[in-house]
PDB file of C-alpha atoms in Angstrom:
ATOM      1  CA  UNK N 152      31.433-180.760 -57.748  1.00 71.00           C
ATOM      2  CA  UNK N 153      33.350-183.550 -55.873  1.00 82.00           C
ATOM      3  CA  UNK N 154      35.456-186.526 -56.738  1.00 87.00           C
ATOM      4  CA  UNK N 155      37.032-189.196 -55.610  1.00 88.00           C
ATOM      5  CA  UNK N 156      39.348-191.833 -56.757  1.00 90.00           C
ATOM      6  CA  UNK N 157      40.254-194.337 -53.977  1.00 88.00           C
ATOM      7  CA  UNK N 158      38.262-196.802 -52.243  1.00 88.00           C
ATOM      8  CA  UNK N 159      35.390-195.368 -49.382  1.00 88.00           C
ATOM      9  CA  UNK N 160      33.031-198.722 -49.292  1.00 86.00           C
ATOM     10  CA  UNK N 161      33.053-202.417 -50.756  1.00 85.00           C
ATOM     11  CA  UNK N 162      29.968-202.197 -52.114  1.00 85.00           C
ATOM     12  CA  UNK N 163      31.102-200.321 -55.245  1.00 84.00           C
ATOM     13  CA  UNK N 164      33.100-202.521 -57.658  1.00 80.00           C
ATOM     14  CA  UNK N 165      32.983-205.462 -55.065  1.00 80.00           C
ATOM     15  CA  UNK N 166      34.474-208.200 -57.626  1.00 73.00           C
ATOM     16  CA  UNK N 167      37.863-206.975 -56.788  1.00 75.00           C
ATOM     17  CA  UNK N 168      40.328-206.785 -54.119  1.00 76.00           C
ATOM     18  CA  UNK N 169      38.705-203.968 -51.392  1.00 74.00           C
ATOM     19  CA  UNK N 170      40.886-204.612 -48.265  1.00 76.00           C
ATOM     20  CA  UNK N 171      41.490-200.646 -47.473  1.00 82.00           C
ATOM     21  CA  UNK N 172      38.355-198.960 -47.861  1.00 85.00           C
ATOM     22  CA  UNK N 173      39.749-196.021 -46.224  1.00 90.00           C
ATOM     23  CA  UNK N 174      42.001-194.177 -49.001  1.00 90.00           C
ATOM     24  CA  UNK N 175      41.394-191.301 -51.621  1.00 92.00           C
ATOM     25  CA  UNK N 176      44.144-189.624 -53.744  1.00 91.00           C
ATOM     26  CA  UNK N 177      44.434-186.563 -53.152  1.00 91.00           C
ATOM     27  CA  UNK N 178      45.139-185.067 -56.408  1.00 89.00           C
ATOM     28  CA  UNK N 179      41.475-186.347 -57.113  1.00 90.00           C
ATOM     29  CA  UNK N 180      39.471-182.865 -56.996  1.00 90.00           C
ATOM     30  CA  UNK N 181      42.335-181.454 -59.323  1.00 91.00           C
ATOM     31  CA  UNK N 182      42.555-183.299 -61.945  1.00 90.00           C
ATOM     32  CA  UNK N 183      39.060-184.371 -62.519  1.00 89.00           C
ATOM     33  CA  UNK N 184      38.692-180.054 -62.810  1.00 88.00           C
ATOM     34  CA  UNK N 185      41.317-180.067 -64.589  1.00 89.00           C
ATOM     35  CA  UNK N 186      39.865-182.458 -67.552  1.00 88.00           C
ATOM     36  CA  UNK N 187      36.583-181.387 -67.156  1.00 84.00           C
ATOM     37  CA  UNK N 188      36.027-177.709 -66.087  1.00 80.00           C
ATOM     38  CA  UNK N 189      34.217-175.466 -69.097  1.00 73.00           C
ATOM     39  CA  UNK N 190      33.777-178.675 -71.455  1.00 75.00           C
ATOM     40  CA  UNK N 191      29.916-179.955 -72.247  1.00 72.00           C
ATOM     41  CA  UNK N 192      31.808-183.669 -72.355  1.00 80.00           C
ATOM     42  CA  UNK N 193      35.195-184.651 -71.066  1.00 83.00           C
ATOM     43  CA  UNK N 194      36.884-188.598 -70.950  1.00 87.00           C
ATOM     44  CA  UNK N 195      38.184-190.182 -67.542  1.00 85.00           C
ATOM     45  CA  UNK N 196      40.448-192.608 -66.673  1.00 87.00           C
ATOM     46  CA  UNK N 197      40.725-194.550 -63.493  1.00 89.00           C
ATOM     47  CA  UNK N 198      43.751-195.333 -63.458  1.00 90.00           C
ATOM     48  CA  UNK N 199      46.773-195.089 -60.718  1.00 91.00           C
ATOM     49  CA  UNK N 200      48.814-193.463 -64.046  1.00 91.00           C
ATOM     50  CA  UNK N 201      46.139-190.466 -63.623  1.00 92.00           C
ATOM     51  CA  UNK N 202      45.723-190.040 -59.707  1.00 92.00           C
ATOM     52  CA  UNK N 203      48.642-192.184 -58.097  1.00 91.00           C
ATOM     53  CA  UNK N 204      48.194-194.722 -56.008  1.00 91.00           C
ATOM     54  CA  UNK N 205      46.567-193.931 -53.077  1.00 91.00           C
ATOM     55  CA  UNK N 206      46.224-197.536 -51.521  1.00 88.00           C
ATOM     56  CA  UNK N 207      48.430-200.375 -52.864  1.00 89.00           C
ATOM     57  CA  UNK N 208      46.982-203.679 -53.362  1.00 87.00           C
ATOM     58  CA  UNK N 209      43.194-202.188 -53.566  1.00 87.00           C
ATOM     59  CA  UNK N 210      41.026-202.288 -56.273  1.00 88.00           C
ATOM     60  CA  UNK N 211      40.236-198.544 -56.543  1.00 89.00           C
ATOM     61  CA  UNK N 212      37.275-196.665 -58.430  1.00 88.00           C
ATOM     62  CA  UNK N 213      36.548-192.581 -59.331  1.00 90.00           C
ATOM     63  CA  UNK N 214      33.841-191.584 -58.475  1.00 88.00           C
ATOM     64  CA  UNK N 215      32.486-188.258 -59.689  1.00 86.00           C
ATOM     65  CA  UNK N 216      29.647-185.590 -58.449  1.00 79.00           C
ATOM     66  CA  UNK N 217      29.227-182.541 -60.946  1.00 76.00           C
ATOM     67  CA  UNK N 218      26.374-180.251 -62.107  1.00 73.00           C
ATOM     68  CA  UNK N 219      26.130-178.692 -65.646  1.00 79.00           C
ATOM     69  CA  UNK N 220      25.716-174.802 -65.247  1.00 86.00           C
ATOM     70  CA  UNK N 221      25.274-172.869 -68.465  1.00 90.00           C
ATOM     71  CA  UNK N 222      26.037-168.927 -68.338  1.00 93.00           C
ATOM     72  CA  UNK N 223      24.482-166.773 -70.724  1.00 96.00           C
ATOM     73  CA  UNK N 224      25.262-163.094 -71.032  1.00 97.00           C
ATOM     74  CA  UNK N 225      22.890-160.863 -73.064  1.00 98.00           C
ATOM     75  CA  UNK N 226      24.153-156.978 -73.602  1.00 97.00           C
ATOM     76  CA  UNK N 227      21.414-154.381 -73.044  1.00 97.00           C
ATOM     77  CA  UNK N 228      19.198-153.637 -75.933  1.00 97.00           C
ATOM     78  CA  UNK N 229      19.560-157.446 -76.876  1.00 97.00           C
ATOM     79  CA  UNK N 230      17.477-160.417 -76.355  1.00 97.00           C
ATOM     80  CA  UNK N 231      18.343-164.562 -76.612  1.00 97.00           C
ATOM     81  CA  UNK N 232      16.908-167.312 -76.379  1.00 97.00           C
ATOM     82  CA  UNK N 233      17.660-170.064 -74.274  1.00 97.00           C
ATOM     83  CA  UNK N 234      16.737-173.678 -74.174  1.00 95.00           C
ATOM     84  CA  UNK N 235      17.187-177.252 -72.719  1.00 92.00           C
ATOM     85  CA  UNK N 236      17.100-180.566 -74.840  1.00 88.00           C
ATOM     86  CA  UNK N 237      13.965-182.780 -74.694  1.00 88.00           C
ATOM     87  CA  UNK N 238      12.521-183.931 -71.628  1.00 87.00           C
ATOM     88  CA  UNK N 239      14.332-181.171 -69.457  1.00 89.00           C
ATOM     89  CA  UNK N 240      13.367-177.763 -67.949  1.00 93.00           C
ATOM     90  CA  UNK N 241      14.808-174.914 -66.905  1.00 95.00           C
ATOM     91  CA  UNK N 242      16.322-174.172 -63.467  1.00 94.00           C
ATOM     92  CA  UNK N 243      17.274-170.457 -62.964  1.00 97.00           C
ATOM     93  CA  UNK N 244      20.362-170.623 -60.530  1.00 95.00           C
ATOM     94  CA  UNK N 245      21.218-167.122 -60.227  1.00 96.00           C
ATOM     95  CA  UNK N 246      20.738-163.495 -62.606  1.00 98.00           C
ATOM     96  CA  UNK N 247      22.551-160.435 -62.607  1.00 98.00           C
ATOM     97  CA  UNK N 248      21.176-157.044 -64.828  1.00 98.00           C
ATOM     98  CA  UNK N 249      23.555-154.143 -64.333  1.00 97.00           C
ATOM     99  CA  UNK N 250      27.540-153.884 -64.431  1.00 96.00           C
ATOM    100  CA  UNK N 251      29.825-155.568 -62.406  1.00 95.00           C
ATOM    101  CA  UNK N 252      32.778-155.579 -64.869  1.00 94.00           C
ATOM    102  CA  UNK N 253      34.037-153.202 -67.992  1.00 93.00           C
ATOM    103  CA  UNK N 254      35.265-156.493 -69.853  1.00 93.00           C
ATOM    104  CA  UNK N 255      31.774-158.122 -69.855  1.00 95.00           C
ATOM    105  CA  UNK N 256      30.093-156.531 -73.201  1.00 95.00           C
ATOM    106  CA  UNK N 257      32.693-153.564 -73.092  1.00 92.00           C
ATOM    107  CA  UNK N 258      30.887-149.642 -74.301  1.00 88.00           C
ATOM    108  CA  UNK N 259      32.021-146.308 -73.781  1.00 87.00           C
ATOM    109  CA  UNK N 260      29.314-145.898 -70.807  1.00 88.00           C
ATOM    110  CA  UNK N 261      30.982-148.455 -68.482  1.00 85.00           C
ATOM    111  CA  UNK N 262      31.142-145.672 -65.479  1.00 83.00           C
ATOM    112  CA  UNK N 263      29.506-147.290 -62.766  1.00 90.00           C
ATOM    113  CA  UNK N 264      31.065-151.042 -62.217  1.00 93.00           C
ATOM    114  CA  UNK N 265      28.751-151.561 -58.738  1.00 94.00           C
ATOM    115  CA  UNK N 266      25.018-151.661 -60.256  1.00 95.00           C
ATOM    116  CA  UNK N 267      22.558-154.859 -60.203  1.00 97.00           C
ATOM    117  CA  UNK N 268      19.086-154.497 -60.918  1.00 97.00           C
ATOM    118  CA  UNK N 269      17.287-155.384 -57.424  1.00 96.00           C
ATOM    119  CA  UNK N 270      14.797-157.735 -59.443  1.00 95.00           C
ATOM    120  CA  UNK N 271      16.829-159.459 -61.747  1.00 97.00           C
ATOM    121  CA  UNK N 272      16.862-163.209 -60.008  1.00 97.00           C
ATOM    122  CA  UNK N 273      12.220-162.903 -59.262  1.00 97.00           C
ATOM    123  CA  UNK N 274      12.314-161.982 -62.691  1.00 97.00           C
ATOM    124  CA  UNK N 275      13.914-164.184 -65.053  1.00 98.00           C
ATOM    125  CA  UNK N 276      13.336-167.210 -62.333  1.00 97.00           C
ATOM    126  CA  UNK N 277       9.276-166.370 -62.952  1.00 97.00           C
ATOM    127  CA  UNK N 278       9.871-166.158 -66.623  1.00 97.00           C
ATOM    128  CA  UNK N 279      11.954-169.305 -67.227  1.00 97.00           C
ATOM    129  CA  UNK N 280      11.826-171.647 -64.437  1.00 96.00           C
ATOM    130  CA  UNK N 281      10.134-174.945 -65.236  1.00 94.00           C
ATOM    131  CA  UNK N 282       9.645-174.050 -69.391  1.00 96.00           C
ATOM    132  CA  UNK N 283      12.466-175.603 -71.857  1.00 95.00           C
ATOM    133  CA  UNK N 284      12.250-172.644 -73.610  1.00 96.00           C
ATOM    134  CA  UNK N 285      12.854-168.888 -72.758  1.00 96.00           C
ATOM    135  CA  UNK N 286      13.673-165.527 -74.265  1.00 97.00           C
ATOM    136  CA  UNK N 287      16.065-163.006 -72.069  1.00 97.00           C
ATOM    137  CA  UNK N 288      16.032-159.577 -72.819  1.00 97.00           C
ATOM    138  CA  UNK N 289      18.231-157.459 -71.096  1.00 98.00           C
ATOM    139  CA  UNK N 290      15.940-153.808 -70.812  1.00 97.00           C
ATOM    140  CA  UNK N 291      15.194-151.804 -68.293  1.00 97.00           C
ATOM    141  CA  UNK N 292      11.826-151.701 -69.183  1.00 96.00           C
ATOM    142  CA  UNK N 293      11.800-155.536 -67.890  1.00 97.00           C
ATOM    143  CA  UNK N 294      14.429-154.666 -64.786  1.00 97.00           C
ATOM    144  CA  UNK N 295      14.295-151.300 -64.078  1.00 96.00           C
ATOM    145  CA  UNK N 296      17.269-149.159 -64.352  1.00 96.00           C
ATOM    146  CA  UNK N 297      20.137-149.620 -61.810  1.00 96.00           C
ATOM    147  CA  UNK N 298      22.603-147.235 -63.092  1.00 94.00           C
ATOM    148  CA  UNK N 299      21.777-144.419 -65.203  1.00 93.00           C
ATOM    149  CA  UNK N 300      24.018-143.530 -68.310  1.00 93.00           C
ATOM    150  CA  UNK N 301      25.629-147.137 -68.063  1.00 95.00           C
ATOM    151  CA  UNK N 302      25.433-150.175 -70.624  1.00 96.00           C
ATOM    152  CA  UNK N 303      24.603-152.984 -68.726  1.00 97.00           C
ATOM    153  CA  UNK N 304      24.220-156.517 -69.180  1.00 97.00           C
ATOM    154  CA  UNK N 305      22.090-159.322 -68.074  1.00 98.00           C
ATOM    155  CA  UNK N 306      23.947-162.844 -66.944  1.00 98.00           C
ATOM    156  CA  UNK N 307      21.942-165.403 -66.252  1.00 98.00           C
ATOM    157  CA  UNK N 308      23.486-169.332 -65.023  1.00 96.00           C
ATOM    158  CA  UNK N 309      21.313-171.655 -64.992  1.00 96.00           C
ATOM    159  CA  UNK N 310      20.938-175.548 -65.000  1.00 92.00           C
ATOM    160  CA  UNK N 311      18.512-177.947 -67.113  1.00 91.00           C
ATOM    161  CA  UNK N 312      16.672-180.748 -65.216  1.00 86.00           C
ATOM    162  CA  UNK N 313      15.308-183.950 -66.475  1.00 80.00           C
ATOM    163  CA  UNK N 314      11.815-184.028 -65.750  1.00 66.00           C
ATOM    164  CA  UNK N 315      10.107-187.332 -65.262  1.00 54.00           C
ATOM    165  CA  UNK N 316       6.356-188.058 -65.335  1.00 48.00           C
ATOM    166  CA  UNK N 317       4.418-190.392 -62.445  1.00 45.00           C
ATOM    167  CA  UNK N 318       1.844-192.460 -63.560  1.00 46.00           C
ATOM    168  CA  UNK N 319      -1.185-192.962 -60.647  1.00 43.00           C
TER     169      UNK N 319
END
């Protein structure tokens, strides 16, 4: 993710004064996170109230880069579905089947915090990249087993891309 709120160009929002095309605020990384981080939808103001004002005089915009990354977390023995709205596939960015943490679906077999299942990312990348629908199950019949006589978990974060159609 990146932002800025400032002025880089005076092609964006040109109807304006854009004498100093060379200022950002600094806070602009911050706040924008701060707003936005963990919420499917969050509201933005540009405005000098919000950021300060990083160049006096100068019409100023915000300009904002971000990606949507959904985690889901599926406790061995369990399976879930996941899915992406209309029009949109699935991306796998990364998978994890083992134990990392005790907190993450917390059992009395949480021994061995330093176990990931070798396979996990091949696997649920061939199983649900490019579908809008998919069904994780975290087994070790599907992964393998990483650490005996441990519950494990499988977390999977992953992104859901617009696809478009050409036409020849």
């Amino acid at each position: 993710m990146s932002s800025l709120f400032g002025r880089t160009t005076k092609s964006v929002c040109p109807n304006r004064a854009t004498y100093n095309v060379k200022c950002k605020a600094m806070s602009s990384m911050a706040k924008v996170s701060e707003a936005c981080d963990g919420k499917s939808e969050c509201i933005l103001s540009a405005s000098n109230t919000v950021f300060g004002d990083p160049c006096r005089g100068t019409y100023k915009y915000l300009e904002v880069e971000y990606k949507c990354i959904k985690t889901e977390v599926v406790c061995e023995g369990r399976r879930k579905t996941i899915k992406c709205d209309a029009g949109e596939t699935i991306k796998v960015m990364s998978s994890m089947y083992g134990r990392t943490t005790k907190s993450v679906c917390p059992n009395r077999a949480t021994y061995n915090v330093k176990c990931k299942a070798t396979s996990s990312m091949a696997k649920v990348s061939e199983a649900c990249d490019g579908t809008s629908e998919c069904i994780l199950s975290a087994s070790n019949t599907v992964f393998g087993d990483p650490c005996r006589g441990t519950y494990k978990y499988l977390e999977v974060e992953y992104k859901c891309i617009k696809t478009a159609k050409t036409y020849i």
